[in-house]
């Protein structure tokens, strides 16, 4: 059904709904699925540590009856001996039935999928994509709110650098009647290309600099962290940061049916006493993440596409991607490749756009 | 049956006997239990590494048919991103059915149990408690000696700082007719509060400075390590340390029915040639530890209390625990709480006592 | 059937053929074996990291229905607390049914087998032995070439320091009619004792300094890496190294039926474009390694020798092994022991030879 999950944008809304519904079904009747991946192995290749995400994948596989191998520390792995991503993936895909990969370079999961004999799940490639987080978010919304359309969705915090925020906006813009209220400092607004997507999709959106103003109308509030170093000065930090912290006082302005999400880990952008409020669903969200991953793994292993397609890449021998974090910068055997639109090249790996 | 195992003192003698007997039963008929936790997940959250203990828990869970997730390196975990213990436990208890936690701060397991949706086993919280080690010790005694009462129990080494020693004394003082022979340097005697417990329980005890003198009367000898830095000087170390080393010569003074235990790892407090003596049961003891943990996990998962009780804590807004190693010092959202007895407050987390 | 696998030279050709055939059978019908080690535990004790080998063992055990415990980082383990190899092995062999051990000291696996209550597989002991790599190589040859005899086998690269090369030569010299073409720089020729073995076995061999010359006659080409620091100077490296790199041009000189193997990881001794050639079987080789380990574990656990033999070692109280990398240098309780032949002592642990 799904060959690889590199970018959630490549998954049709139909397939997305199949995953979401299956996640709910597994949650309601876990016994039905507890032997469904018996004898299968998931490899979690984490080139940078992310304990939480890795444990979520491991628990998901084990609750389907499968087992896991993997690493979480690149310095302990053969990588330290200078092995290419290609070779590692080629070999591990001979040991395992499915691979979840986290890598600091943008486009790494796409590159891996070109060589892997097993399906690849992108568990985060640098600041680029993290599709199972977005899957987690929408499974949470579907189950906690009851629908994915006609929602007033607030997003608060660092909207400039947060890949989970961008991905959630893109995905939710495919469902009808959603409206976005974007709450951040002027310096940390969503990038222009996200606004373009919103405009193209016909979704309404507004930008605010104060969380209090947004609270009363929201159906959903998606909180994220603003890192201290994003502020221009320590004074600016002290003056501004409280505006973007959700505490019980701000929460009291929200509707009774509001749902508060957070990709976690949080630091101090939601105060601890908010946790007791039934509208705070971020801990439930983490558990939905496990069910979302169970549904995904189940579908990728039990309803596979007939045959792993050969990906035909047209190599571009003239241009190289100019994003210093792109995987093509680290792995020189990778063919440079772009999607072409007018005078714009978009890197096939990291989605970096270059004017030619 | 048992909700959490934080402190062995909270487990009734009846329940303790149930665990001990089940451990023996599993050892004799492991096949009967090998699928009893099929589909269940144990999370081993080791905030400081302890390979042996972690592997013992993992092997225990696997021999019950279950599986494990976890970490052993706090620098690789989300902890490094500043996540609170509360958030980590909250989330992991959504992935796993039971948690074994090791943490450098005293009272950490108690704190974790306040937020966890899954039962917590304390696998060591700083210098405070390590209940599954004591469980291991008494399962060994019951199986190797045949009884837990009317024993002459020698304890040798650093009796001042050894949490396993204190816990074993407390537990064995509940059984009738046990007598304790405490062998250490004058500087490393058991603390006063342990002597008070012994007096209150009516157990006889004596203190000796020479292992040779103690040997002839003992039914059990529990050896522990004296760290070199505990001695006042290098000369003192050289002069004294040999007195507390068990070698074949000292062992020859012991009864034929003597059993020698050690929590391991040892360094040089038992010479290697003692290993061949059938009275040396410390390697068997490690294996009993696995069976003890199997029994514990089995009972916690298969005969759970009806509903995880809400722990009602009465917050003390006046006093703070003054133990610098207490978990309340690291995790500021934890409510300060004490047991009150006259002018003495005992911290609910780390058992630190303060006069008010 | 096999008690321990320390040195492949100790395995009879009959038993070797049993393992090889079983590996092929498991590959063809994995479902038949997928529950054959249900409930069993493999401990992977990796005193130095080797992610690939460890994952191969883990995947092998899981595909037999078993599970694994272990460590890959000595600094995280009890070793850091100064525990002896003996104690660690003694205890872990009480938790696990079989142990795969990797250790930087030569002879470590042999030493471990003297104390273990479970069978030991040597997963690499320093620069000494790595028998499951050689098993992997011959399982690959048997399945890809169709036979193990009457082959013209080229070995290219650093033939002086490569333990996998020496072990493969020794093993293949037991099969009839094999001929070896040894391709290296003059400084990196195979050691004299390997040539003696070849002569004693009656195998033909020749030495060449240029891979191109060897290519046309080979049935098998076994590539290995020459580390840059093996060359006498940077200039020498630049001048020479290309001669020992397999690229598509050199490969075009080879027969259509040639098979190219490599123990992996590779760095740049085989160019990436060679991967597409069907004669390149090194990625398949990695997968054969998993099947080889499955066969080995299956036979060691399901057809065990009646009783783990007590190894009787005659201690040599006069001589000590003078190899600074020998395990006896690190673990002082180990009895020195040698095989005696004329005025030559061969260390029982690390095979170091000393004249007396």
PDB file of N, CA and C in Angstrom, chain A residues 180-230:
ATOM      1  N   UNK A 180      -6.350  28.991  10.167  1.00  0.00           N
ATOM      2  CA  UNK A 180      -5.139  28.969  10.981  1.00  0.00           C
ATOM      3  C   UNK A 180      -4.905  30.305  11.653  1.00  0.00           C
ATOM      4  N   UNK A 181      -4.653  30.295  12.949  1.00  0.00           N
ATOM      5  CA  UNK A 181      -4.287  31.498  13.683  1.00  0.00           C
ATOM      6  C   UNK A 181      -2.841  31.318  14.124  1.00  0.00           C
ATOM      7  N   UNK A 182      -1.957  32.115  13.557  1.00  0.00           N
ATOM      8  CA  UNK A 182      -0.518  31.926  13.714  1.00  0.00           C
ATOM      9  C   UNK A 182       0.004  32.918  14.747  1.00  0.00           C
ATOM     10  N   UNK A 183       0.472  32.411  15.889  1.00  0.00           N
ATOM     11  CA  UNK A 183       0.852  33.272  17.006  1.00  0.00           C
ATOM     12  C   UNK A 183       2.355  33.159  17.258  1.00  0.00           C
ATOM     13  N   UNK A 184       3.080  34.253  16.996  1.00  0.00           N
ATOM     14  CA  UNK A 184       4.536  34.217  17.202  1.00  0.00           C
ATOM     15  C   UNK A 184       5.060  35.633  17.339  1.00  0.00           C
ATOM     16  N   UNK A 185       6.337  35.771  17.627  1.00  0.00           N
ATOM     17  CA  UNK A 185       6.963  37.086  17.540  1.00  0.00           C
ATOM     18  C   UNK A 185       7.102  37.450  16.059  1.00  0.00           C
ATOM     19  N   UNK A 186       7.238  38.745  15.766  1.00  0.00           N
ATOM     20  CA  UNK A 186       7.386  39.135  14.355  1.00  0.00           C
ATOM     21  C   UNK A 186       8.582  38.443  13.687  1.00  0.00           C
ATOM     22  N   UNK A 187       9.627  38.186  14.461  1.00  0.00           N
ATOM     23  CA  UNK A 187      10.823  37.559  13.883  1.00  0.00           C
ATOM     24  C   UNK A 187      10.638  36.075  13.592  1.00  0.00           C
ATOM     25  N   UNK A 188       9.641  35.487  14.211  1.00  0.00           N
ATOM     26  CA  UNK A 188       9.518  34.034  14.112  1.00  0.00           C
ATOM     27  C   UNK A 188       8.227  33.611  13.417  1.00  0.00           C
ATOM     28  N   UNK A 189       7.753  34.467  12.495  1.00  0.00           N
ATOM     29  CA  UNK A 189       6.572  34.145  11.691  1.00  0.00           C
ATOM     30  C   UNK A 189       6.811  32.944  10.795  1.00  0.00           C
ATOM     31  N   UNK A 190       5.728  32.338  10.303  1.00  0.00           N
ATOM     32  CA  UNK A 190       5.886  31.248   9.327  1.00  0.00           C
ATOM     33  C   UNK A 190       6.523  31.802   8.060  1.00  0.00           C
ATOM     34  N   UNK A 191       7.318  31.000   7.379  1.00  0.00           N
ATOM     35  CA  UNK A 191       7.991  31.459   6.163  1.00  0.00           C
ATOM     36  C   UNK A 191       6.987  31.755   5.042  1.00  0.00           C
ATOM     37  N   UNK A 192       7.423  32.526   4.115  1.00  0.00           N
ATOM     38  CA  UNK A 192       6.569  32.924   3.004  1.00  0.00           C
ATOM     39  C   UNK A 192       6.005  31.756   2.207  1.00  0.00           C
ATOM     40  N   UNK A 193       6.790  30.705   2.036  1.00  0.00           N
ATOM     41  CA  UNK A 193       6.284  29.611   1.176  1.00  0.00           C
ATOM     42  C   UNK A 193       5.112  28.893   1.825  1.00  0.00           C
ATOM     43  N   UNK A 194       5.064  28.910   3.169  1.00  0.00           N
ATOM     44  CA  UNK A 194       3.921  28.309   3.862  1.00  0.00           C
ATOM     45  C   UNK A 194       2.678  29.178   3.660  1.00  0.00           C
ATOM     46  N   UNK A 195       2.892  30.490   3.729  1.00  0.00           N
ATOM     47  CA  UNK A 195       1.752  31.386   3.461  1.00  0.00           C
ATOM     48  C   UNK A 195       1.234  31.197   2.046  1.00  0.00           C
ATOM     49  N   UNK A 196       2.149  30.997   1.104  1.00  0.00           N
ATOM     50  CA  UNK A 196       1.727  30.745  -0.281  1.00  0.00           C
ATOM     51  C   UNK A 196       0.872  29.484  -0.371  1.00  0.00           C
ATOM     52  N   UNK A 197       1.291  28.460   0.330  1.00  0.00           N
ATOM     53  CA  UNK A 197       0.515  27.210   0.326  1.00  0.00           C
ATOM     54  C   UNK A 197      -0.882  27.469   0.887  1.00  0.00           C
ATOM     55  N   UNK A 198      -0.942  28.218   1.986  1.00  0.00           N
ATOM     56  CA  UNK A 198      -2.246  28.509   2.589  1.00  0.00           C
ATOM     57  C   UNK A 198      -3.130  29.275   1.619  1.00  0.00           C
ATOM     58  N   UNK A 199      -2.541  30.270   0.960  1.00  0.00           N
ATOM     59  CA  UNK A 199      -3.325  31.052  -0.003  1.00  0.00           C
ATOM     60  C   UNK A 199      -3.821  30.160  -1.140  1.00  0.00           C
ATOM     61  N   UNK A 200      -2.923  29.342  -1.661  1.00  0.00           N
ATOM     62  CA  UNK A 200      -3.296  28.465  -2.779  1.00  0.00           C
ATOM     63  C   UNK A 200      -4.405  27.499  -2.392  1.00  0.00           C
ATOM     64  N   UNK A 201      -4.396  27.063  -1.143  1.00  0.00           N
ATOM     65  CA  UNK A 201      -5.391  26.073  -0.713  1.00  0.00           C
ATOM     66  C   UNK A 201      -6.735  26.722  -0.389  1.00  0.00           C
ATOM     67  N   UNK A 202      -6.744  28.039  -0.326  1.00  0.00           N
ATOM     68  CA  UNK A 202      -7.983  28.731   0.011  1.00  0.00           C
ATOM     69  C   UNK A 202      -8.285  28.776   1.499  1.00  0.00           C
ATOM     70  N   UNK A 203      -7.345  28.345   2.337  1.00  0.00           N
ATOM     71  CA  UNK A 203      -7.568  28.396   3.787  1.00  0.00           C
ATOM     72  C   UNK A 203      -7.404  29.830   4.298  1.00  0.00           C
ATOM     73  N   UNK A 204      -8.250  30.201   5.250  1.00  0.00           N
ATOM     74  CA  UNK A 204      -8.073  31.492   5.899  1.00  0.00           C
ATOM     75  C   UNK A 204      -6.978  31.382   6.950  1.00  0.00           C
ATOM     76  N   UNK A 205      -6.256  32.468   7.112  1.00  0.00           N
ATOM     77  CA  UNK A 205      -5.289  32.485   8.218  1.00  0.00           C
ATOM     78  C   UNK A 205      -5.081  33.907   8.690  1.00  0.00           C
ATOM     79  N   UNK A 206      -4.653  34.058   9.942  1.00  0.00           N
ATOM     80  CA  UNK A 206      -4.321  35.376  10.475  1.00  0.00           C
ATOM     81  C   UNK A 206      -3.074  35.238  11.333  1.00  0.00           C
ATOM     82  N   UNK A 207      -2.391  36.362  11.539  1.00  0.00           N
ATOM     83  CA  UNK A 207      -1.176  36.347  12.341  1.00  0.00           C
ATOM     84  C   UNK A 207      -1.351  37.248  13.552  1.00  0.00           C
ATOM     85  N   UNK A 208      -0.979  36.747  14.723  1.00  0.00           N
ATOM     86  CA  UNK A 208      -1.107  37.507  15.963  1.00  0.00           C
ATOM     87  C   UNK A 208       0.211  37.455  16.717  1.00  0.00           C
ATOM     88  N   UNK A 209       0.412  38.477  17.556  1.00  0.00           N
ATOM     89  CA  UNK A 209       1.637  38.481  18.354  1.00  0.00           C
ATOM     90  C   UNK A 209       1.372  38.198  19.823  1.00  0.00           C
ATOM     91  N   UNK A 210       0.136  37.827  20.135  1.00  0.00           N
ATOM     92  CA  UNK A 210      -0.224  37.646  21.532  1.00  0.00           C
ATOM     93  C   UNK A 210      -1.157  36.451  21.670  1.00  0.00           C
ATOM     94  N   UNK A 211      -0.768  35.495  22.477  1.00  0.00           N
ATOM     95  CA  UNK A 211      -1.558  34.276  22.613  1.00  0.00           C
ATOM     96  C   UNK A 211      -2.926  34.559  23.236  1.00  0.00           C
ATOM     97  N   UNK A 212      -2.963  35.493  24.207  1.00  0.00           N
ATOM     98  CA  UNK A 212      -4.232  35.818  24.863  1.00  0.00           C
ATOM     99  C   UNK A 212      -5.338  36.149  23.871  1.00  0.00           C
ATOM    100  N   UNK A 213      -4.995  36.945  22.871  1.00  0.00           N
ATOM    101  CA  UNK A 213      -6.006  37.353  21.888  1.00  0.00           C
ATOM    102  C   UNK A 213      -6.587  36.185  21.127  1.00  0.00           C
ATOM    103  N   UNK A 214      -5.737  35.206  20.878  1.00  0.00           N
ATOM    104  CA  UNK A 214      -6.170  34.079  20.051  1.00  0.00           C
ATOM    105  C   UNK A 214      -7.056  33.098  20.810  1.00  0.00           C
ATOM    106  N   UNK A 215      -6.805  32.951  22.105  1.00  0.00           N
ATOM    107  CA  UNK A 215      -7.407  31.863  22.875  1.00  0.00           C
ATOM    108  C   UNK A 215      -8.917  31.650  22.678  1.00  0.00           C
ATOM    109  N   UNK A 216      -9.731  32.692  22.774  1.00  0.00           N
ATOM    110  CA  UNK A 216     -11.184  32.445  22.840  1.00  0.00           C
ATOM    111  C   UNK A 216     -11.789  31.707  21.640  1.00  0.00           C
ATOM    112  N   UNK A 217     -11.171  31.843  20.470  1.00  0.00           N
ATOM    113  CA  UNK A 217     -11.817  31.278  19.272  1.00  0.00           C
ATOM    114  C   UNK A 217     -11.319  29.883  18.895  1.00  0.00           C
ATOM    115  N   UNK A 218     -10.265  29.431  19.527  1.00  0.00           N
ATOM    116  CA  UNK A 218      -9.583  28.228  19.026  1.00  0.00           C
ATOM    117  C   UNK A 218     -10.317  26.915  19.337  1.00  0.00           C
ATOM    118  N   UNK A 219     -10.313  26.003  18.349  1.00  0.00           N
ATOM    119  CA  UNK A 219     -10.704  24.614  18.595  1.00  0.00           C
ATOM    120  C   UNK A 219      -9.488  23.789  19.006  1.00  0.00           C
ATOM    121  N   UNK A 220      -8.338  24.180  18.457  1.00  0.00           N
ATOM    122  CA  UNK A 220      -7.084  23.444  18.676  1.00  0.00           C
ATOM    123  C   UNK A 220      -5.988  24.469  18.923  1.00  0.00           C
ATOM    124  N   UNK A 221      -5.141  24.195  19.919  1.00  0.00           N
ATOM    125  CA  UNK A 221      -3.955  25.031  20.109  1.00  0.00           C
ATOM    126  C   UNK A 221      -2.720  24.130  20.067  1.00  0.00           C
ATOM    127  N   UNK A 222      -1.870  24.374  19.075  1.00  0.00           N
ATOM    128  CA  UNK A 222      -0.652  23.572  18.923  1.00  0.00           C
ATOM    129  C   UNK A 222       0.514  24.413  19.419  1.00  0.00           C
ATOM    130  N   UNK A 223       1.046  24.058  20.579  1.00  0.00           N
ATOM    131  CA  UNK A 223       2.127  24.813  21.201  1.00  0.00           C
ATOM    132  C   UNK A 223       3.490  24.268  20.758  1.00  0.00           C
ATOM    133  N   UNK A 224       4.448  25.171  20.567  1.00  0.00           N
ATOM    134  CA  UNK A 224       5.827  24.725  20.346  1.00  0.00           C
ATOM    135  C   UNK A 224       6.750  25.624  21.141  1.00  0.00           C
ATOM    136  N   UNK A 225       7.959  25.192  21.227  1.00  0.00           N
ATOM    137  CA  UNK A 225       8.937  25.881  22.030  1.00  0.00           C
ATOM    138  C   UNK A 225       9.608  26.990  21.218  1.00  0.00           C
ATOM    139  N   UNK A 226       9.866  28.135  21.883  1.00  0.00           N
ATOM    140  CA  UNK A 226      10.764  29.137  21.284  1.00  0.00           C
ATOM    141  C   UNK A 226      12.091  29.019  22.004  1.00  0.00           C
ATOM    142  N   UNK A 227      13.129  28.667  21.292  1.00  0.00           N
ATOM    143  CA  UNK A 227      14.431  28.555  21.940  1.00  0.00           C
ATOM    144  C   UNK A 227      14.955  29.932  22.313  1.00  0.00           C
ATOM    145  N   UNK A 228      15.535  30.015  23.486  1.00  0.00           N
ATOM    146  CA  UNK A 228      16.014  31.273  24.039  1.00  0.00           C
ATOM    147  C   UNK A 228      16.896  32.027  23.031  1.00  0.00           C
ATOM    148  N   UNK A 229      17.707  31.263  22.308  1.00  0.00           N
ATOM    149  CA  UNK A 229      18.667  31.902  21.408  1.00  0.00           C
ATOM    150  C   UNK A 229      18.009  32.498  20.158  1.00  0.00           C
ATOM    151  N   UNK A 230      16.687  32.253  19.990  1.00  0.00           N
ATOM    152  CA  UNK A 230      16.006  32.862  18.849  1.00  0.00           C
ATOM    153  C   UNK A 230      15.699  34.343  19.099  1.00  0.00           C
TER     154      UNK A 230
END
